[in-house]
GROMACS .gro file of C-alpha atoms in nm:
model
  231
    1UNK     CA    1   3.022   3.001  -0.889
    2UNK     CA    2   2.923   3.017  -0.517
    3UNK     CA    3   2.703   2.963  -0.234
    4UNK     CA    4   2.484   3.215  -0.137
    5UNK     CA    5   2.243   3.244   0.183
    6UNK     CA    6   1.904   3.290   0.106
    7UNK     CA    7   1.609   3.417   0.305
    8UNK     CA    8   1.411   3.220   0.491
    9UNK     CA    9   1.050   3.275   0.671
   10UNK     CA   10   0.996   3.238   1.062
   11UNK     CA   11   0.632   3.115   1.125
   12UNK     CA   12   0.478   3.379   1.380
   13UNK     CA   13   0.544   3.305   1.755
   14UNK     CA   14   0.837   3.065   1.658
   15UNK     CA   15   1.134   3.112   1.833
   16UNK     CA   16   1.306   2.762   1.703
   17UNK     CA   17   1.319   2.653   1.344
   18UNK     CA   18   1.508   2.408   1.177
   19UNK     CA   19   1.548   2.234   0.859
   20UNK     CA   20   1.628   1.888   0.802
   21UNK     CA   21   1.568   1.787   0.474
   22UNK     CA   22   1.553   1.939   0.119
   23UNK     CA   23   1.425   1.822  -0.245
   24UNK     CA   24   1.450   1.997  -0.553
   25UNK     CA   25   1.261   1.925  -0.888
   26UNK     CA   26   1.379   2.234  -1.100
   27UNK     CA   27   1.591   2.599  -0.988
   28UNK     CA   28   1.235   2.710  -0.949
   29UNK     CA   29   1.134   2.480  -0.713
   30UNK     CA   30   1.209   2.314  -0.349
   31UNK     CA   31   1.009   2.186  -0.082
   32UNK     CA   32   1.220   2.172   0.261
   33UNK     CA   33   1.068   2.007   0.570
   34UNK     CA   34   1.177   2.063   0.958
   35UNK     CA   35   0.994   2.149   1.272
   36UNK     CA   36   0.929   2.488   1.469
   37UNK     CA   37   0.875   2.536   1.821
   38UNK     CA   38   0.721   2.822   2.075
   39UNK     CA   39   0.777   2.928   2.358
   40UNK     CA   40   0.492   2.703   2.487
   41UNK     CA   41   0.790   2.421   2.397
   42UNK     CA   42   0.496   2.303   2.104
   43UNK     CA   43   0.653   2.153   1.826
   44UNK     CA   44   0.512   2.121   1.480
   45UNK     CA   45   0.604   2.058   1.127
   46UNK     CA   46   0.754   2.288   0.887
   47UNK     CA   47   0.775   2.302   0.523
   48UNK     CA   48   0.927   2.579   0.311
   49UNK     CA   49   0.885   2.631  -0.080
   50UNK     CA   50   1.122   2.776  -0.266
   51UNK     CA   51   0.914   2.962  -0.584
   52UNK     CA   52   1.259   3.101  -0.723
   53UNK     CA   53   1.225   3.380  -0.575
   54UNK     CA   54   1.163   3.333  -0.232
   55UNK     CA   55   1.122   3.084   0.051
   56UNK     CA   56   0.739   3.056   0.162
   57UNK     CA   57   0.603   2.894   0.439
   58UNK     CA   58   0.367   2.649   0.372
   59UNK     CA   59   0.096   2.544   0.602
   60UNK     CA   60   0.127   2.177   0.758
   61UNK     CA   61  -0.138   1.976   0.924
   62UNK     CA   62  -0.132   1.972   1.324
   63UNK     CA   63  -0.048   1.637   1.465
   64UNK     CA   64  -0.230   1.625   1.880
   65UNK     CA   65   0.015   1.438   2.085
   66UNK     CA   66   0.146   1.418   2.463
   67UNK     CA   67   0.363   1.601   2.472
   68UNK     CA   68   0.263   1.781   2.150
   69UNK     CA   69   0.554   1.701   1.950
   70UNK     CA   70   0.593   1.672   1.577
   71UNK     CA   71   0.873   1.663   1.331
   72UNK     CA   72   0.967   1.646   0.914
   73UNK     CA   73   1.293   1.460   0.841
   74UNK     CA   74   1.324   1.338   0.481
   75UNK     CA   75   1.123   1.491   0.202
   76UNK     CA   76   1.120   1.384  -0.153
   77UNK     CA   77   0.943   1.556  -0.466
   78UNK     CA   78   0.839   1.424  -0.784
   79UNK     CA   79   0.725   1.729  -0.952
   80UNK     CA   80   0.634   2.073  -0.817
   81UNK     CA   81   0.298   1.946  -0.735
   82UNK     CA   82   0.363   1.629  -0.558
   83UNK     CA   83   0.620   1.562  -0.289
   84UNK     CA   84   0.578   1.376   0.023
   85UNK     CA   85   0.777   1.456   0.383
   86UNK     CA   86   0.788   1.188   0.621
   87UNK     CA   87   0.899   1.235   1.017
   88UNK     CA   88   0.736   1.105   1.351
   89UNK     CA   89   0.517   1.260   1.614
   90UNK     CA   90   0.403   1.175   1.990
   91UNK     CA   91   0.040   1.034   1.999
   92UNK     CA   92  -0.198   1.037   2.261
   93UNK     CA   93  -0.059   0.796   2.460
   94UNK     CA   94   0.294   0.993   2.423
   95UNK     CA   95   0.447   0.741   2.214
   96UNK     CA   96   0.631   0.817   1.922
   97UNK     CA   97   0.482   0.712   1.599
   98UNK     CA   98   0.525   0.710   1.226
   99UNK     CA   99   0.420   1.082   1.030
  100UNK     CA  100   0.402   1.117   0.629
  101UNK     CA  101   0.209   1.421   0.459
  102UNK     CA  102   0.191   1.493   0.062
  103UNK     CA  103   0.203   1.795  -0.091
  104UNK     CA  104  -0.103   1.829  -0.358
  105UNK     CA  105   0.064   2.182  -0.479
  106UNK     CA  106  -0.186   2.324  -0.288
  107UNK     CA  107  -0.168   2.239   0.084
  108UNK     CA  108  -0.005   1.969   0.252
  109UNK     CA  109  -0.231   1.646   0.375
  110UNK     CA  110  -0.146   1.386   0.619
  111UNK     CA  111  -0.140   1.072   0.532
  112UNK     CA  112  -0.217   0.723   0.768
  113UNK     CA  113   0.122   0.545   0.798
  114UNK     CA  114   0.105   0.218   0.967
  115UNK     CA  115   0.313   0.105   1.340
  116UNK     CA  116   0.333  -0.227   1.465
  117UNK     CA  117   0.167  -0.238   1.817
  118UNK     CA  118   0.395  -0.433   2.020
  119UNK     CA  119   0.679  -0.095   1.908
  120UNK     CA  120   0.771   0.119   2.209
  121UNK     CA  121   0.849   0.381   1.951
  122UNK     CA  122   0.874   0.459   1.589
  123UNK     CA  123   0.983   0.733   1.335
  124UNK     CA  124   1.066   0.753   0.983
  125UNK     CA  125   1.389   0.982   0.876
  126UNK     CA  126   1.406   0.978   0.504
  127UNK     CA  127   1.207   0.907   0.193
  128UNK     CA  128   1.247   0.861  -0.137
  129UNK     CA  129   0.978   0.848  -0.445
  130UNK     CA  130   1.071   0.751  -0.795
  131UNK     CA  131   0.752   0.854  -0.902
  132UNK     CA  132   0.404   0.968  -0.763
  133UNK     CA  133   0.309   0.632  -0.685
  134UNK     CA  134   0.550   0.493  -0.563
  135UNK     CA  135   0.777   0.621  -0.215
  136UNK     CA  136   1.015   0.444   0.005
  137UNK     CA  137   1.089   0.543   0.369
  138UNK     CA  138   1.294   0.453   0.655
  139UNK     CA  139   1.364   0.469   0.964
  140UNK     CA  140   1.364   0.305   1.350
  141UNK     CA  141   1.189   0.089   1.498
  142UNK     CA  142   1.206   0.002   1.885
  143UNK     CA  143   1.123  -0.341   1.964
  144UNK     CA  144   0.930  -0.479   2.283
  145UNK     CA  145   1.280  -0.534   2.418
  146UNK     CA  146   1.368  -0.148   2.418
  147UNK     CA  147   1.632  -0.251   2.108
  148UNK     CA  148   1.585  -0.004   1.820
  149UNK     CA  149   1.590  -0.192   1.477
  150UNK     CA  150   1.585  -0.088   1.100
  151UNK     CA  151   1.235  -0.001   1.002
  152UNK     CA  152   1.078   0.068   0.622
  153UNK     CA  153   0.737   0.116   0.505
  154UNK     CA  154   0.636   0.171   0.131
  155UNK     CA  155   0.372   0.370  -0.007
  156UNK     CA  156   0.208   0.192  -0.359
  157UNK     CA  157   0.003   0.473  -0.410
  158UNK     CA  158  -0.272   0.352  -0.206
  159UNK     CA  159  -0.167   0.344   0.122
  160UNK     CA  160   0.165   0.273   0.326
  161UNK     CA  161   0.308  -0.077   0.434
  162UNK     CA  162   0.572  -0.170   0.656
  163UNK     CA  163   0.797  -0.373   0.460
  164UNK     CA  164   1.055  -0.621   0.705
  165UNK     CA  165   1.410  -0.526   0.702
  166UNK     CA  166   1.743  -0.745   0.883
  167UNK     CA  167   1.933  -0.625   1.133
  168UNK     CA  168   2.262  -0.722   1.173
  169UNK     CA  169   2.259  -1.065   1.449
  170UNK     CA  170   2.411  -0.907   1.771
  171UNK     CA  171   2.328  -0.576   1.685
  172UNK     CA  172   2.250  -0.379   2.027
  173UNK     CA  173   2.067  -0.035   1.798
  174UNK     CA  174   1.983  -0.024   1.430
  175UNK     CA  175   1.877   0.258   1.237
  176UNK     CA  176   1.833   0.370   0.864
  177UNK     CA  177   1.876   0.740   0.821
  178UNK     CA  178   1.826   0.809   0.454
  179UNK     CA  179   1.693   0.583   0.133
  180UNK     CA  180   1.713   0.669  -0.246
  181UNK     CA  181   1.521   0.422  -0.522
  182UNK     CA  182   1.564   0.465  -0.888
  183UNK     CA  183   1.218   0.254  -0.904
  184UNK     CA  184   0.992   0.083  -0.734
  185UNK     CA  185   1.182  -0.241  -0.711
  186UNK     CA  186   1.533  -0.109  -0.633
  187UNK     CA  187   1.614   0.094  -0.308
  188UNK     CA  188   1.961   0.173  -0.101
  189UNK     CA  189   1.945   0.220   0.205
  190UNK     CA  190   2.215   0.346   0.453
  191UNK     CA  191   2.220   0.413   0.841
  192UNK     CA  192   2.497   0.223   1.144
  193UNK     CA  193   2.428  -0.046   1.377
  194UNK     CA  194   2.607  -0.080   1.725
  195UNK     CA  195   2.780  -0.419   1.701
  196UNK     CA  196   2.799  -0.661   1.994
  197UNK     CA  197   3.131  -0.495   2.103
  198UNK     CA  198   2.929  -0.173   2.149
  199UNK     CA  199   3.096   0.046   1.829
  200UNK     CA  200   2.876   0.206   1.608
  201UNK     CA  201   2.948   0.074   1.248
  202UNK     CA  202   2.809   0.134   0.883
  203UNK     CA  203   2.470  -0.010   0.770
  204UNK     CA  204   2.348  -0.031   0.405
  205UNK     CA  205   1.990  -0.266   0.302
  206UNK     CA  206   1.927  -0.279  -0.047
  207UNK     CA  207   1.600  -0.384  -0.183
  208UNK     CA  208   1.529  -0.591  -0.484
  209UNK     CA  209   1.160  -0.570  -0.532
  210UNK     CA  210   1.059  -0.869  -0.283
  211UNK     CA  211   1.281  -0.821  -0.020
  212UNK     CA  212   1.584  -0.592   0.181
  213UNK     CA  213   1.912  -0.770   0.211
  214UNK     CA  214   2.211  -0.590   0.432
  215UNK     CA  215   2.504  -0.524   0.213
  216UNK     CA  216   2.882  -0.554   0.348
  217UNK     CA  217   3.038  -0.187   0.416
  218UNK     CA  218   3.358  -0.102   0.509
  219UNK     CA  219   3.452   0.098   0.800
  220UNK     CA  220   3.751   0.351   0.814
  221UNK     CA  221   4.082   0.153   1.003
  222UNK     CA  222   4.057   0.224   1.340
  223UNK     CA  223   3.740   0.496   1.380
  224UNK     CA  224   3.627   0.418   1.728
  225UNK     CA  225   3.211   0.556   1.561
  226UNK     CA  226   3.099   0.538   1.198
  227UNK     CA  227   2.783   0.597   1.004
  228UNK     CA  228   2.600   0.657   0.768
  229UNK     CA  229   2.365   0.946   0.695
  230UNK     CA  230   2.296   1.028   0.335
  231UNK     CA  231   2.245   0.840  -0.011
   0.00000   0.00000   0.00000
């Protein structure tokens, strides 16, 4: 009938919070995923749970980094009991690197995503599991060069891979922003890429099982920016 604000809780001392991603298995349940700050300018992850009845903080692991910076930007939940949040964080050399944590149903648990050494930086934005075995997340990459390029890693319910992903020849920045798989062996996944002209344009990878091909996308006649940020 209508949208109604709910309630949300403010971990103690925060005086930022913010939401970036939600997933819902049931009215009863939702797991969203953000980051909260002090006044100490500390960042760390957040994750809500929506009972259906109220939002609840839950508890997320502390990432140490320089500076100490962590955040939760795509979140995807198979049942009430299993949902994993991916996001990035600074590491001890200050670089930004890869973050993914699963919820149990208990607590929230990090878990070791992979980076390729010669990156200046990476982060993951969105995820998406077809089941609890299987997840999909994307992201950015930035190459030796400084160029950011797509990035994608897959967790087989072992551990997480990086998977290789084309970029568009030319392309000066490439990024992947969300991803949604109805299995294992078949992903979309959307972001933009700034062309050789230097306009930002639409991006979409699908994969196939064995590998992530770009797909053609339109662009709106004559939009000076475009992009994509949700699938």
């Amino acid at each position: 009938t209508g949208w109604v604000i709910e309630s949300t809780q403010t971990p103690t001392a925060a005086y930022i919070t913010s939401q970036a991603a939600v997933s819902c298995t049931s009215s009863t349940m939702c797991m969203a995923v953000g980051r909260s700050a002090n006044l100490a300018e500390t960042q760390v992850t957040l994750a809500e749970n929506w009972n259906g009845t109220k939002w609840v903080t839950e508890p997320t692991p502390t990432q140490s980094g320089v500076p100490p910076i962590a955040f939760l930007s795509g979140v995807s939940c198979t049942t009430g009991s299993a949902c994993t949040a991916v996001g990035w964080h600074y590491n001890s050399l200050g670089i930004g690197v890869t973050t993914a944590e699963v919820w149990n149903g208990t607590k929230w648990v990090l878990e070791h995503t992979p980076n390729r050494l010669s990156a200046e930086g990476s982060g993951l934005s969105g995820v998406s599991c077809p089941s609890t075995t299987a997840c999909t997340a994307v992201g950015v990459d930035v190459d030796t060069d400084g160029t950011p390029v797509t990035l994608a890693e897959v967790w087989n319910g072992t551990k997480w891979l990086i998977q290789p992903t084309p970029n568009r020849k030319g392309a000066k920045n490439s990024t992947l922003a969300a991803v949604s798989c109805t299995s294992a062996t078949n992903c979309t996944a959307v972001g933009y890429y700034i062309n050789a002209a230097g306009t930002e344009v639409t991006l979409a990878e699908t994969w196939n099982g064995t590998t992530w091909v770009i797909q053609t996308t339109p662009n709106p006649t004559g939009a000076t920016s475009s992009s994509l940020s949700g699938v």
